[in-house]
């Protein structure tokens, strides 16, 4: 039995959780009112400075007073955590007395996340990891890195196969899944609400579920739960649209607006282009993405057509479907070159071509039987996509534009690599976003005519110019903190005055999908009310 601890008269019972590494507390989180609607968690440094960190539930604007016995609590935490690489020591202070709660070696089974993501790396650096030398360790790392390959094999297996169980296990370990606490995780963002809406003109929405979900497990990067949250909060009628079924065209007729985040595999992209074209052009139903948006999504060659057409500053790029033309190009180009496949993401299908001989070998393969890619059903055949290597670029900057809101973050390449995308080395907390980069992204979005656009660019240190690498209407988001300035999560709001762009930073934490859907609903209503076809 344990003694029942009475709450203080003026405040709820507070649980002080000390995160200790090798016997040294590094930070503490205060858990308050866990079992009622006022539940919150705040993080503090050992100097009792509030940290801009969240974990599962919202923070509170309240600054919790430092415990009277804080110095003694630190001493207890040091003593109890001695000899352990990591342990969380949970303590209570009631009427100036310290009470021990428990020792936690794997908080929430190690599956919970800290937000912003930069703190995951910062906190993780406190742990001194041993060198991984054994074959067993190497096998574990190899298996985790290649779970996506196993995941693709699932398509040909039964619903509850052994492979599927392996996938779920690996994804749970990696933190890609949320279980029943998912809605607690998703509700950490601010609500996005339609103002002054005409309820009679709300569309009926068909929502396609993206990614695979297993029972109570929902992938954190799934887009559809964020869309669904917006629909529920704004009382917009919707149902799930099974676009892959045989009767998809008949189903589509029930809806005024269809939201579909397709998988990026070549076969799924072909399906998406075919069906979205039919739904828009022959059923006259609004879709996101539209056919025009899906046309250039995950197709670098098509995107480059648009960048060149609208004279948007971009990395000099050569695309051709002619072997003779390509061989002529490498006679006079400067090496190294960056070669990319048209439909790759997170730096897959991207390689550096260092010599003319290497380029000739690649060209001969592409313009004969085709070159294998990481997609089992897709070869790079009869086209090349070469970009100049901007050697003095130190980072990759992503700017996301939705309506009047601008978000952004930096990505950095790993040591001894030139590829930043997919490396996982992101910097969300920045002093500010460069105005010139935001202008370039806005011009690109306006030229493409997209509801939303993420524009990736680099900066040449010699020229000082921001150059677009590529763009996308979809992007994966792990948490609502896509931009943090001076420890404040927010965005820039852009406007025009006397022909000049103005940018003002404002606080706010949003799921991008909710902002996108708000823009789509407003556009639908304006179009419907104006009587435009």
Coordinates of C-alpha atoms in Angstrom, one line a residue:
X1 CA 0.0 0.0 0.0
X2 CA 1.0 3.6 -0.6
X3 CA 0.1 6.6 1.4
X4 CA -2.6 8.8 -0.2
X5 CA -1.2 12.2 -0.8
X6 CA -3.6 15.1 -0.3
X7 CA -3.7 18.0 -2.7
X8 CA -2.7 21.5 -1.6
X9 CA -5.7 23.7 -0.8
X10 CA -4.8 26.3 -3.4
X11 CA -3.3 24.1 -6.1
X12 CA -3.6 20.6 -7.6
X13 CA -1.1 17.9 -6.7
X14 CA 2.0 18.5 -8.7
X15 CA 4.2 15.6 -9.9
X16 CA 7.9 16.7 -10.4
X17 CA 9.7 14.4 -12.9
X18 CA 13.5 14.8 -13.0
X19 CA 15.2 13.5 -16.2
X20 CA 18.5 12.2 -15.0
X21 CA 21.5 11.1 -17.1
X22 CA 24.4 9.2 -15.5
X23 CA 23.3 10.4 -12.1
X24 CA 22.8 14.0 -13.1
X25 CA 19.4 15.7 -13.4
X26 CA 19.3 17.8 -16.6
X27 CA 15.7 19.2 -16.6
X28 CA 12.4 18.6 -15.0
X29 CA 8.8 18.5 -16.1
X30 CA 5.8 19.4 -13.9
X31 CA 2.7 17.3 -14.4
X32 CA -0.4 19.0 -13.0
X33 CA -4.1 17.9 -12.8
X34 CA -3.5 14.7 -14.7
X35 CA -7.0 13.3 -14.2
X36 CA -9.1 16.3 -15.1
X37 CA -9.7 18.8 -18.0
X38 CA -7.1 21.2 -16.7
X39 CA -4.2 18.8 -17.2
X40 CA -1.0 20.4 -18.4
X41 CA 2.7 19.8 -18.4
X42 CA 5.5 22.4 -18.2
X43 CA 9.2 21.9 -18.6
X44 CA 11.9 23.8 -16.6
X45 CA 15.6 24.0 -16.6
X46 CA 17.5 23.4 -13.3
X47 CA 17.6 27.2 -12.9
X48 CA 13.8 27.0 -13.1
X49 CA 13.6 28.8 -16.4
X50 CA 10.6 27.7 -18.4
X51 CA 11.5 25.7 -21.5
X52 CA 9.5 25.9 -24.8
X53 CA 9.0 22.1 -24.8
X54 CA 5.9 20.0 -25.1
X55 CA 5.2 16.3 -24.6
X56 CA 1.8 14.8 -25.4
X57 CA -0.4 17.4 -23.7
X58 CA -0.5 21.2 -23.9
X59 CA 1.7 23.5 -21.9
X60 CA 0.1 26.1 -19.6
X61 CA 0.8 29.8 -19.6
X62 CA 1.0 29.5 -15.8
X63 CA 4.6 29.7 -14.5
X64 CA 4.7 27.1 -11.7
X65 CA 6.5 28.3 -8.6
X66 CA 9.8 26.7 -7.8
X67 CA 9.3 24.0 -5.1
X68 CA 10.5 25.1 -1.7
X69 CA 12.5 21.9 -1.3
X70 CA 13.9 22.0 -4.9
X71 CA 17.5 21.8 -3.8
X72 CA 16.8 18.8 -1.7
X73 CA 14.8 17.2 -4.5
X74 CA 17.8 17.6 -6.8
X75 CA 19.9 15.8 -4.2
X76 CA 17.4 12.9 -4.0
X77 CA 17.2 12.6 -7.8
X78 CA 21.1 12.5 -8.0
X79 CA 21.3 9.8 -5.4
X80 CA 18.5 7.6 -6.9
X81 CA 19.7 7.9 -10.5
X82 CA 23.4 7.2 -9.8
X83 CA 24.7 4.3 -11.9
X84 CA 22.0 4.5 -14.6
X85 CA 22.5 5.9 -18.1
X86 CA 19.0 7.3 -17.9
X87 CA 16.2 7.2 -15.5
X88 CA 13.3 9.6 -14.7
X89 CA 12.9 10.2 -10.9
X90 CA 9.3 11.2 -10.0
X91 CA 8.9 13.2 -6.8
X92 CA 6.1 15.1 -5.0
X93 CA 6.3 18.0 -2.6
X94 CA 3.4 18.2 -0.2
X95 CA 3.4 20.7 2.6
X96 CA 7.2 21.2 2.2
X97 CA 7.9 17.5 2.5
X98 CA 9.4 15.4 -0.3
X99 CA 7.7 12.1 -1.3
X100 CA 9.1 9.5 -3.7
X101 CA 6.8 8.5 -6.6
X102 CA 8.7 6.0 -8.9
X103 CA 11.7 5.5 -11.1
X104 CA 10.8 5.3 -14.8
X105 CA 13.4 3.9 -17.2
X106 CA 11.3 4.0 -20.4
X107 CA 8.8 6.8 -20.2
X108 CA 5.7 5.8 -22.3
X109 CA 7.7 2.9 -23.6
X110 CA 10.1 5.3 -25.3
X111 CA 7.5 6.1 -28.0
X112 CA 6.5 9.6 -27.0
X113 CA 8.0 12.6 -28.7
X114 CA 9.3 16.0 -27.6
X115 CA 8.2 19.1 -29.5
X116 CA 9.8 21.1 -31.1
X117 CA 11.8 18.2 -32.6
X118 CA 15.1 20.0 -32.0
X119 CA 14.8 19.1 -28.4
X120 CA 14.8 15.4 -29.2
X121 CA 18.3 15.8 -30.4
X122 CA 19.3 18.1 -27.6
X123 CA 18.0 15.8 -24.9
X124 CA 19.3 12.7 -26.7
X125 CA 22.8 14.1 -26.7
X126 CA 22.8 13.7 -22.9
X127 CA 22.9 9.9 -23.4
X128 CA 26.4 8.5 -23.9
X129 CA 25.9 5.6 -26.4
X130 CA 28.4 2.8 -26.6
X131 CA 30.1 2.0 -29.9
X132 CA 28.0 -0.4 -31.9
X133 CA 30.4 -3.2 -32.8
X134 CA 28.6 -6.5 -32.7
X135 CA 27.0 -8.1 -35.7
X136 CA 23.7 -8.2 -33.8
X137 CA 23.8 -4.4 -33.4
X138 CA 24.6 -3.9 -37.1
X139 CA 21.6 -6.2 -38.0
X140 CA 19.2 -4.2 -35.9
X141 CA 20.4 -0.9 -37.5
X142 CA 20.1 -2.4 -40.9
X143 CA 16.6 -3.7 -40.3
X144 CA 15.4 -0.4 -39.0
X145 CA 16.8 1.5 -41.9
X146 CA 15.1 -0.8 -44.4
X147 CA 11.7 -1.2 -42.8
X148 CA 10.2 0.8 -45.7
X149 CA 11.3 -1.9 -48.1
X150 CA 9.5 -4.5 -46.0
X151 CA 6.6 -2.1 -45.8
X152 CA 6.2 -2.0 -49.6
X153 CA 6.0 -5.8 -49.7
X154 CA 2.9 -5.6 -47.6
X155 CA 0.8 -4.9 -50.7
X156 CA 1.2 -8.5 -51.9
X157 CA 0.6 -10.1 -48.5
X158 CA -2.5 -11.0 -46.5
X159 CA -3.9 -8.3 -44.1
X160 CA -2.6 -9.9 -40.9
X161 CA 0.6 -11.4 -42.2
X162 CA 3.9 -11.9 -40.3
X163 CA 5.4 -9.1 -42.4
X164 CA 2.7 -6.7 -41.3
X165 CA 3.4 -7.6 -37.6
X166 CA 7.1 -6.9 -38.2
X167 CA 6.2 -3.5 -39.8
X168 CA 4.0 -2.5 -36.9
X169 CA 6.7 -3.5 -34.4
X170 CA 9.4 -1.6 -36.2
X171 CA 7.3 1.5 -36.7
X172 CA 6.2 1.5 -33.1
X173 CA 9.9 1.3 -32.0
X174 CA 10.8 4.1 -34.5
X175 CA 7.9 6.3 -33.1
X176 CA 5.9 6.4 -36.4
X177 CA 2.7 5.2 -34.8
X178 CA 0.4 6.8 -32.2
X179 CA -2.2 4.5 -30.6
X180 CA -5.3 5.5 -28.6
X181 CA -3.5 8.7 -27.4
X182 CA -3.3 10.0 -31.0
X183 CA -6.1 12.6 -30.5
X184 CA -4.3 13.9 -27.4
X185 CA -1.2 14.3 -29.7
X186 CA -3.2 16.0 -32.5
X187 CA -5.0 18.4 -30.2
X188 CA -1.7 20.1 -29.2
X189 CA -2.2 22.4 -32.1
X190 CA -4.4 25.5 -32.2
X191 CA -7.9 25.0 -33.7
X192 CA -8.5 26.4 -37.1
X193 CA -12.0 27.9 -37.4
X194 CA -14.0 29.2 -40.3
X195 CA -15.2 32.7 -39.5
X196 CA -18.5 34.2 -40.8
X197 CA -19.2 31.1 -42.9
X198 CA -22.5 30.5 -44.8
X199 CA -23.5 27.2 -43.4
X200 CA -25.9 26.6 -46.3
X201 CA -22.9 26.7 -48.7
X202 CA -20.6 24.2 -47.0
X203 CA -19.5 21.4 -49.3
X204 CA -19.8 17.7 -48.6
X205 CA -16.3 16.5 -48.3
X206 CA -14.9 13.1 -49.4
X207 CA -11.8 12.3 -47.4
X208 CA -9.3 9.7 -48.6
X209 CA -7.3 8.0 -45.9
X210 CA -3.6 8.1 -46.7
X211 CA -0.9 5.6 -45.4
X212 CA -1.7 2.3 -43.9
X213 CA -3.2 2.2 -40.4
X214 CA -3.4 -0.9 -38.2
X215 CA -6.3 -1.2 -35.8
X216 CA -5.9 1.4 -33.1
X217 CA -2.5 2.5 -34.5
X218 CA -2.4 5.6 -36.7
X219 CA 0.7 6.8 -38.4
X220 CA 1.8 10.1 -37.0
X221 CA 2.4 11.5 -40.5
X222 CA -1.0 10.6 -41.8
X223 CA -2.7 13.6 -43.3
X224 CA -6.3 12.5 -43.0
X225 CA -6.7 12.8 -39.2
X226 CA -5.7 16.5 -39.3
X227 CA -8.2 17.2 -42.1
X228 CA -10.8 15.3 -40.1
X229 CA -10.1 17.4 -37.0
X230 CA -10.9 20.5 -39.0
X231 CA -14.1 19.0 -40.5
X232 CA -15.3 18.0 -37.1
X233 CA -14.5 21.3 -35.4
X234 CA -16.3 23.3 -38.1
X235 CA -19.3 20.9 -38.5
X236 CA -18.6 20.3 -42.1
X237 CA -20.3 17.1 -43.5
X238 CA -17.9 14.5 -44.7
X239 CA -17.3 10.8 -45.1
X240 CA -14.4 8.6 -46.1
X241 CA -14.0 8.1 -49.9
X242 CA -12.7 4.7 -51.0
X243 CA -11.0 6.0 -54.1
X244 CA -9.2 2.7 -54.8
X245 CA -12.4 0.7 -55.1
X246 CA -14.0 -0.4 -58.4
X247 CA -17.0 1.9 -57.8
X248 CA -14.9 5.0 -57.1
X249 CA -16.5 7.1 -59.9
X250 CA -20.0 6.4 -58.5
X251 CA -18.9 7.2 -54.9
X252 CA -17.3 10.5 -56.0
X253 CA -20.7 11.8 -57.1
X254 CA -21.8 12.2 -53.5
X255 CA -19.2 14.9 -52.8
X256 CA -18.6 18.5 -53.6
X257 CA -14.9 18.5 -52.5
X258 CA -12.5 15.5 -52.5
X259 CA -9.3 15.5 -50.4
X260 CA -6.7 12.9 -51.4
X261 CA -3.1 12.7 -50.4
X262 CA -1.7 10.0 -52.9
X263 CA 1.2 7.7 -52.2
X264 CA 4.3 8.8 -54.2
X265 CA 5.0 5.4 -55.8
X266 CA 4.8 5.6 -59.6
X267 CA 1.8 3.2 -59.8
X268 CA -0.2 5.2 -57.3
X269 CA 0.7 8.5 -58.9
X270 CA -0.5 7.2 -62.2
X271 CA -3.8 6.2 -60.5
X272 CA -4.1 9.7 -58.9
X273 CA -3.5 11.6 -62.1
X274 CA -6.0 9.4 -64.0
X275 CA -8.8 9.6 -61.5
X276 CA -8.4 13.3 -60.5
X277 CA -8.5 14.3 -64.1
X278 CA -11.7 12.4 -64.6
X279 CA -13.3 13.6 -61.4
X280 CA -12.5 17.3 -62.2
X281 CA -13.1 17.4 -65.9
X282 CA -16.0 14.9 -66.3
X283 CA -17.8 15.0 -62.9
X284 CA -17.1 18.7 -62.3
X285 CA -16.1 18.0 -58.6
X286 CA -13.4 20.1 -56.9
X287 CA -10.3 18.1 -55.8
X288 CA -7.3 18.7 -53.7
X289 CA -4.9 18.3 -55.2
X290 CA -6.3 19.5 -58.5
X291 CA -5.2 17.9 -61.7
X292 CA -2.9 20.8 -62.4
X293 CA -1.3 20.4 -58.9
X294 CA -0.8 16.7 -59.2
X295 CA 0.7 17.1 -62.7
X296 CA 3.9 18.6 -61.3
X297 CA 3.8 16.8 -57.8
X298 CA 6.7 14.4 -57.5
X299 CA 7.7 15.0 -61.0
X300 CA 10.9 17.1 -61.1
X301 CA 11.0 17.3 -64.9
X302 CA 7.5 18.8 -65.1
X303 CA 8.3 21.2 -62.3
X304 CA 11.4 22.4 -64.1
X305 CA 9.2 23.2 -67.1
X306 CA 7.2 25.6 -64.9
X307 CA 10.3 27.1 -63.3
X308 CA 11.8 27.9 -66.7
X309 CA 8.6 29.2 -68.2
X310 CA 8.0 31.7 -65.4
X311 CA 11.7 32.6 -65.1
X312 CA 11.9 31.8 -61.4
X313 CA 15.4 31.8 -60.0
X314 CA 16.4 28.1 -59.7
X315 CA 19.5 25.9 -59.8
X316 CA 20.6 25.6 -63.4
X317 CA 19.0 22.3 -64.7
X318 CA 19.3 20.3 -67.8
X319 CA 16.5 17.9 -68.8
X320 CA 16.4 16.0 -72.1
X321 CA 14.8 12.9 -73.7
X322 CA 17.5 12.7 -76.3
X323 CA 20.7 10.7 -75.9
X324 CA 22.6 12.7 -78.5
X325 CA 21.5 15.9 -76.9
X326 CA 22.6 14.7 -73.5
X327 CA 26.0 13.5 -74.7
X328 CA 26.6 16.9 -76.3
X329 CA 25.7 18.6 -73.0
X330 CA 28.3 16.7 -71.0
X331 CA 31.0 17.7 -73.5
X332 CA 30.8 21.3 -72.2
X333 CA 29.2 21.1 -68.7
X334 CA 31.1 21.5 -65.4
X335 CA 31.4 18.5 -63.1
X336 CA 30.3 17.4 -60.6
X337 CA 26.6 17.2 -61.6
X338 CA 23.7 16.1 -59.5
X339 CA 21.6 13.5 -61.2
X340 CA 18.0 12.9 -60.0
X341 CA 15.2 10.6 -61.0
X342 CA 11.9 12.4 -61.7
X343 CA 9.8 10.7 -58.9
X344 CA 12.1 10.5 -55.9
X345 CA 11.7 11.9 -52.5
X346 CA 13.9 12.4 -49.3
X347 CA 17.0 12.4 -51.5
X348 CA 16.4 8.9 -52.9
X349 CA 17.4 8.6 -56.5
X350 CA 19.8 11.5 -56.1
X351 CA 23.5 11.0 -56.8
X352 CA 26.6 13.0 -57.6
X353 CA 28.2 12.5 -61.1
X354 CA 31.9 13.5 -60.7
X355 CA 33.3 12.7 -64.1
X356 CA 32.4 12.7 -67.8
X357 CA 33.2 8.9 -67.9
X358 CA 30.7 8.3 -65.1
X359 CA 28.1 10.4 -66.9
X360 CA 28.5 8.5 -70.2
X361 CA 28.0 5.2 -68.4
X362 CA 24.8 6.5 -66.8
X363 CA 23.5 7.9 -70.1
X364 CA 24.1 4.7 -72.0
X365 CA 22.2 2.7 -69.4
X366 CA 19.3 5.2 -69.3
X367 CA 18.9 5.4 -73.0
X368 CA 19.1 1.6 -73.5
X369 CA 17.4 -0.9 -71.2
X370 CA 16.8 1.7 -68.5
X371 CA 18.4 2.2 -65.1
X372 CA 17.0 0.5 -62.0
X373 CA 15.7 2.7 -59.2
X374 CA 14.6 2.1 -55.6
X375 CA 11.1 1.7 -57.0
X376 CA 10.8 -2.0 -58.0
X377 CA 8.3 -1.2 -60.8
X378 CA 10.0 1.9 -62.2
X379 CA 13.2 2.4 -64.3
X380 CA 14.7 5.7 -65.3
X381 CA 14.5 5.4 -69.0
X382 CA 14.9 7.8 -71.9
X383 CA 15.3 11.0 -69.8
X384 CA 17.9 12.7 -67.7
X385 CA 17.6 15.4 -65.0
X386 CA 20.9 17.0 -64.2
X387 CA 21.4 20.0 -61.9
X388 CA 24.5 22.0 -61.4
X389 CA 26.3 21.4 -58.0
X390 CA 26.2 24.6 -56.0
X391 CA 29.3 23.8 -53.9
X392 CA 29.1 26.8 -51.6
X393 CA 25.5 26.2 -50.5
X394 CA 25.5 25.5 -46.7
X395 CA 21.9 24.5 -46.2
X396 CA 18.6 23.6 -47.8
X397 CA 15.7 26.0 -46.9
X398 CA 12.1 25.0 -47.1
X399 CA 9.4 27.7 -47.3
X400 CA 5.8 26.7 -47.1
X401 CA 3.0 29.1 -48.3
X402 CA -0.6 28.6 -47.4
X403 CA -2.9 31.6 -48.0
X404 CA -1.3 34.6 -46.2
X405 CA 0.8 32.4 -43.9
X406 CA 4.4 31.6 -44.4
X407 CA 6.3 28.8 -42.5
X408 CA 9.8 27.6 -42.9
X409 CA 12.8 25.7 -41.6
X410 CA 16.4 24.8 -42.5
X411 CA 17.7 21.3 -43.4
X412 CA 21.4 20.4 -43.2
X413 CA 23.3 17.6 -45.0
X414 CA 25.1 15.0 -42.9
X415 CA 28.8 15.0 -42.6
X416 CA 30.5 13.9 -45.9
X417 CA 27.2 14.1 -47.8
X418 CA 25.6 16.8 -50.0
X419 CA 22.0 15.7 -49.6
X420 CA 20.0 17.5 -46.9
X421 CA 16.5 16.2 -47.8
X422 CA 15.6 13.1 -45.8
X423 CA 18.7 13.4 -43.6
X424 CA 16.5 14.4 -40.6
X425 CA 18.8 17.2 -39.6
X426 CA 16.3 20.0 -39.4
X427 CA 16.4 23.4 -37.7
X428 CA 13.0 24.8 -36.8
X429 CA 14.2 27.3 -34.3
X430 CA 15.7 30.2 -36.3
X431 CA 16.4 33.9 -35.7
X432 CA 14.2 34.8 -38.7
X433 CA 13.3 33.7 -42.2
X434 CA 15.1 35.5 -45.0
X435 CA 12.8 38.0 -46.7
X436 CA 14.3 37.3 -50.2
X437 CA 13.6 33.6 -49.7
X438 CA 10.0 34.2 -48.7
X439 CA 9.6 36.5 -51.8
X440 CA 10.9 33.8 -54.1
X441 CA 8.6 31.2 -52.6
X442 CA 5.6 33.5 -53.0
X443 CA 6.4 34.2 -56.6
X444 CA 6.8 30.4 -57.2
X445 CA 3.5 29.6 -55.6
X446 CA 1.7 32.3 -57.6
X447 CA 3.2 31.1 -60.8
X448 CA 2.2 27.5 -60.1
X449 CA -1.3 28.5 -59.1
X450 CA -1.3 26.1 -56.1
X451 CA -3.5 26.2 -53.0
X452 CA -0.3 25.4 -51.0
X453 CA 3.3 25.1 -52.0
X454 CA 6.5 24.0 -50.2
X455 CA 9.5 25.5 -52.0
X456 CA 12.9 24.1 -51.4
X457 CA 15.9 26.3 -52.1
X458 CA 19.5 26.8 -51.5
X459 CA 21.6 30.0 -51.2
X460 CA 24.8 30.5 -53.2
X461 CA 27.2 32.2 -50.8
X462 CA 29.1 33.7 -53.7
X463 CA 26.1 35.3 -55.5
X464 CA 23.9 35.8 -52.4
X465 CA 20.9 34.5 -54.4
X466 CA 18.3 32.0 -53.3
X467 CA 17.8 29.4 -55.9
X468 CA 14.8 27.0 -56.1
X469 CA 15.7 23.3 -56.1
X470 CA 12.2 21.9 -56.4
X471 CA 8.7 22.3 -55.0
X472 CA 5.8 20.2 -53.7
X473 CA 2.1 20.5 -52.8
X474 CA 2.5 17.8 -50.1
X475 CA 5.0 17.5 -47.3
X476 CA 5.2 15.4 -44.2
X477 CA 4.8 17.0 -40.8
X478 CA 5.6 15.5 -37.4
X479 CA 4.4 18.3 -35.2
X480 CA 2.9 21.8 -35.5
X481 CA 6.2 23.6 -34.9
X482 CA 7.3 24.4 -38.4
X483 CA 8.8 27.7 -37.4
X484 CA 10.0 28.9 -34.0
X485 CA 11.5 32.4 -33.5
X486 CA 12.7 33.6 -30.2
X487 CA 11.2 30.5 -28.6
X488 CA 7.8 31.4 -30.0
X489 CA 6.0 29.0 -32.4
X490 CA 4.4 31.0 -35.3
X491 CA 4.4 32.1 -38.9
X492 CA 4.9 35.1 -41.0
X493 CA 1.8 36.8 -42.5
X494 CA 2.5 38.4 -45.8
X495 CA 0.8 41.4 -47.4
X496 CA 1.4 43.9 -50.2
X497 CA 1.9 47.7 -49.7
X498 CA 2.8 50.0 -52.5
X499 CA 3.9 47.1 -54.6
X500 CA 6.2 45.7 -52.0
X501 CA 6.0 42.5 -49.9
X502 CA 5.6 43.0 -46.2
X503 CA 6.1 40.1 -43.6
X504 CA 4.9 40.2 -40.0
X505 CA 5.7 37.4 -37.5
X506 CA 2.7 36.2 -35.5
X507 CA 2.4 33.4 -32.9
X508 CA 0.4 30.3 -33.6
X509 CA 0.7 26.5 -33.7
X510 CA -1.2 24.8 -36.6
X511 CA -1.5 21.6 -38.5
X512 CA -0.8 22.6 -42.1
X513 CA -3.6 20.3 -43.3
X514 CA -6.2 22.4 -41.4
X515 CA -5.0 25.6 -42.9
X516 CA -5.1 24.1 -46.4
X517 CA -8.6 22.8 -45.9
X518 CA -9.7 26.2 -44.7
X519 CA -8.4 27.8 -47.9
X520 CA -10.2 25.2 -50.0
X521 CA -13.5 25.7 -48.2
X522 CA -13.3 29.5 -48.5
X523 CA -12.4 29.2 -52.2
X524 CA -15.4 26.8 -52.7
X525 CA -17.8 29.1 -51.0
X526 CA -16.6 32.2 -52.9
X527 CA -16.9 30.3 -56.2
X528 CA -20.4 28.9 -55.2
X529 CA -21.8 32.3 -54.1
X530 CA -20.5 34.1 -57.2
X531 CA -22.1 31.6 -59.5
X532 CA -18.9 30.9 -61.3
X533 CA -18.7 27.5 -63.1

